[in-house]
Every structure is written in structure tokens, then in C-alpha cells.
Amino acid sequence: MSDAYRELGEYIAGALGAAVTGTRVALGELTLVVRPNDIVKVVKFLRDDPNCQFKMLVDICGVDYPERAKRFEVVYHFLSLTKNRRIRLKTELGEDEA
């Protein structure tokens, strides 16, 4: 399964270019790191692309790392029912960013 997730991460990163700043497969889960200004673009791609079909937002959560300059991480979890896959998006924000 991790090879399939690795290939999916490469496919998404290739299609979205600079919007995706990192991909990682850990513990059988795919995580994409996304630029904050591109989150809507990435989510629309994940929803609409026939190879993805991540149409269900499972949850949104936040993490605070006070020691980092970009101290907040916003984390989105999506599910593709048709493909039976999950994906996590992360974006980092500073204290004065929305």
C-alpha cells in the first residue's frame, strides 16, 4: 500500500507543482505539505481529479508548536470512498497569518 501512496503523492505533487512543498508516506498514510495560499487549489484538485476523488472531509485540526517561527499547523484529513484511500494535508502558519 505504501508504494501506491508514494506514487499518488508523486502524481499530485507533479500536477500541482510548487503548491505542494513535501510528500511523505509514514505508517501507511500519505501526507502532503501544502503552501497556505494554495490550500483551496489543492483541495479542489483532490476532489475533482479522477485519480484522487477525495470527496469527504473527515476533520480539520490544529497543532501549536510555540518554538517554531511558523508555529501553527493546520491539518486536514480527507477520504476517497470510491478509491478507499485517505490523505492528510498540512500547512504551516505564523502567528499573524490567516
Tab-separated table of C-alpha atoms in Angstrom:
chain	number	residue	atom	x	y	z
A	1	MET	CA	0.000	0.000	0.000
A	2	SER	CA	2.806	2.451	0.739
A	3	ASP	CA	4.097	2.159	-2.847
A	4	ALA	CA	0.622	3.111	-4.089
A	5	TYR	CA	0.556	6.078	-1.710
A	6	ARG	CA	4.068	7.107	-2.731
A	7	GLU	CA	3.010	7.040	-6.404
A	8	LEU	CA	-0.136	9.017	-5.591
A	9	GLY	CA	1.925	11.626	-3.733
A	10	GLU	CA	4.290	11.971	-6.699
A	11	TYR	CA	1.319	12.250	-9.073
A	12	ILE	CA	-0.326	15.005	-7.002
A	13	ALA	CA	2.939	16.906	-6.463
A	14	GLY	CA	3.695	16.685	-10.190
A	15	ALA	CA	0.259	18.000	-11.115
A	16	LEU	CA	0.268	20.856	-8.589
A	17	GLY	CA	3.913	21.932	-8.764
A	18	ALA	CA	5.028	24.477	-6.170
A	19	ALA	CA	1.709	24.274	-4.271
A	20	VAL	CA	2.927	21.010	-2.710
A	21	THR	CA	6.164	21.550	-0.795
A	22	GLY	CA	6.558	17.997	0.513
A	23	THR	CA	5.179	14.477	0.490
A	24	ARG	CA	5.676	11.678	2.984
A	25	VAL	CA	4.349	8.173	3.493
A	26	ALA	CA	4.559	7.023	7.101
A	27	LEU	CA	2.721	4.191	8.812
A	28	GLY	CA	0.756	3.534	5.640
A	29	GLU	CA	-0.575	7.098	5.359
A	30	LEU	CA	0.142	9.797	2.778
A	31	THR	CA	0.833	13.319	3.996
A	32	LEU	CA	1.207	16.340	1.716
A	33	VAL	CA	2.652	19.636	2.925
A	34	VAL	CA	0.936	22.493	1.110
A	35	ARG	CA	1.550	26.231	0.878
A	36	PRO	CA	-1.194	28.080	2.807
A	37	ASN	CA	-2.221	30.237	-0.157
A	38	ASP	CA	-2.725	27.129	-2.292
A	39	ILE	CA	-4.897	25.079	0.057
A	40	VAL	CA	-8.124	25.716	-1.892
A	41	LYS	CA	-6.431	24.849	-5.189
A	42	VAL	CA	-5.075	21.599	-3.743
A	43	VAL	CA	-8.376	20.585	-2.131
A	44	LYS	CA	-10.285	21.217	-5.369
A	45	PHE	CA	-7.754	19.103	-7.268
A	46	LEU	CA	-8.047	16.268	-4.734
A	47	ARG	CA	-11.831	16.391	-5.011
A	48	ASP	CA	-12.128	16.704	-8.805
A	49	ASP	CA	-9.225	14.683	-10.211
A	50	PRO	CA	-10.399	11.216	-11.336
A	51	ASN	CA	-7.277	9.576	-9.848
A	52	CYS	CA	-7.963	11.101	-6.420
A	53	GLN	CA	-11.687	11.608	-5.697
A	54	PHE	CA	-11.151	12.724	-2.086
A	55	LYS	CA	-14.698	13.987	-1.635
A	56	MET	CA	-15.141	13.563	2.118
A	57	LEU	CA	-13.534	15.911	4.625
A	58	VAL	CA	-13.071	13.787	7.745
A	59	ASP	CA	-11.739	16.527	10.027
A	60	ILE	CA	-9.651	19.651	10.437
A	61	CYS	CA	-7.393	20.145	13.422
A	62	GLY	CA	-4.614	22.433	14.526
A	63	VAL	CA	-1.292	21.961	16.269
A	64	ASP	CA	0.691	24.672	18.069
A	65	TYR	CA	4.494	24.484	18.109
A	66	PRO	CA	5.411	27.664	20.064
A	67	GLU	CA	9.151	27.208	19.460
A	68	ARG	CA	8.788	27.450	15.654
A	69	ALA	CA	8.564	30.657	13.614
A	70	LYS	CA	5.581	29.189	11.745
A	71	ARG	CA	4.125	27.902	14.970
A	72	PHE	CA	0.733	26.651	13.789
A	73	GLU	CA	-0.022	23.623	11.639
A	74	VAL	CA	-3.489	23.218	10.174
A	75	VAL	CA	-4.143	19.562	9.343
A	76	TYR	CA	-6.895	18.316	7.022
A	77	HIS	CA	-7.888	14.653	6.659
A	78	PHE	CA	-9.769	13.517	3.543
A	79	LEU	CA	-11.276	10.215	2.455
A	80	SER	CA	-11.961	8.847	-1.007
A	81	LEU	CA	-14.833	6.401	-0.699
A	82	THR	CA	-14.550	5.296	-4.339
A	83	LYS	CA	-10.797	4.649	-4.092
A	84	ASN	CA	-10.830	3.584	-0.409
A	85	ARG	CA	-7.881	5.866	0.424
A	86	ARG	CA	-7.107	8.540	2.968
A	87	ILE	CA	-4.862	11.587	2.703
A	88	ARG	CA	-3.590	14.213	5.126
A	89	LEU	CA	-2.783	17.809	4.148
A	90	LYS	CA	-0.671	20.027	6.380
A	91	THR	CA	0.032	23.703	6.081
A	92	GLU	CA	2.116	25.903	8.369
A	93	LEU	CA	1.167	29.398	9.504
A	94	GLY	CA	2.794	32.075	11.594
A	95	GLU	CA	1.075	33.864	14.436
A	96	ASP	CA	-0.128	36.771	12.267
A	97	GLU	CA	-1.215	34.672	9.260
A	98	ALA	CA	-4.736	33.544	8.414
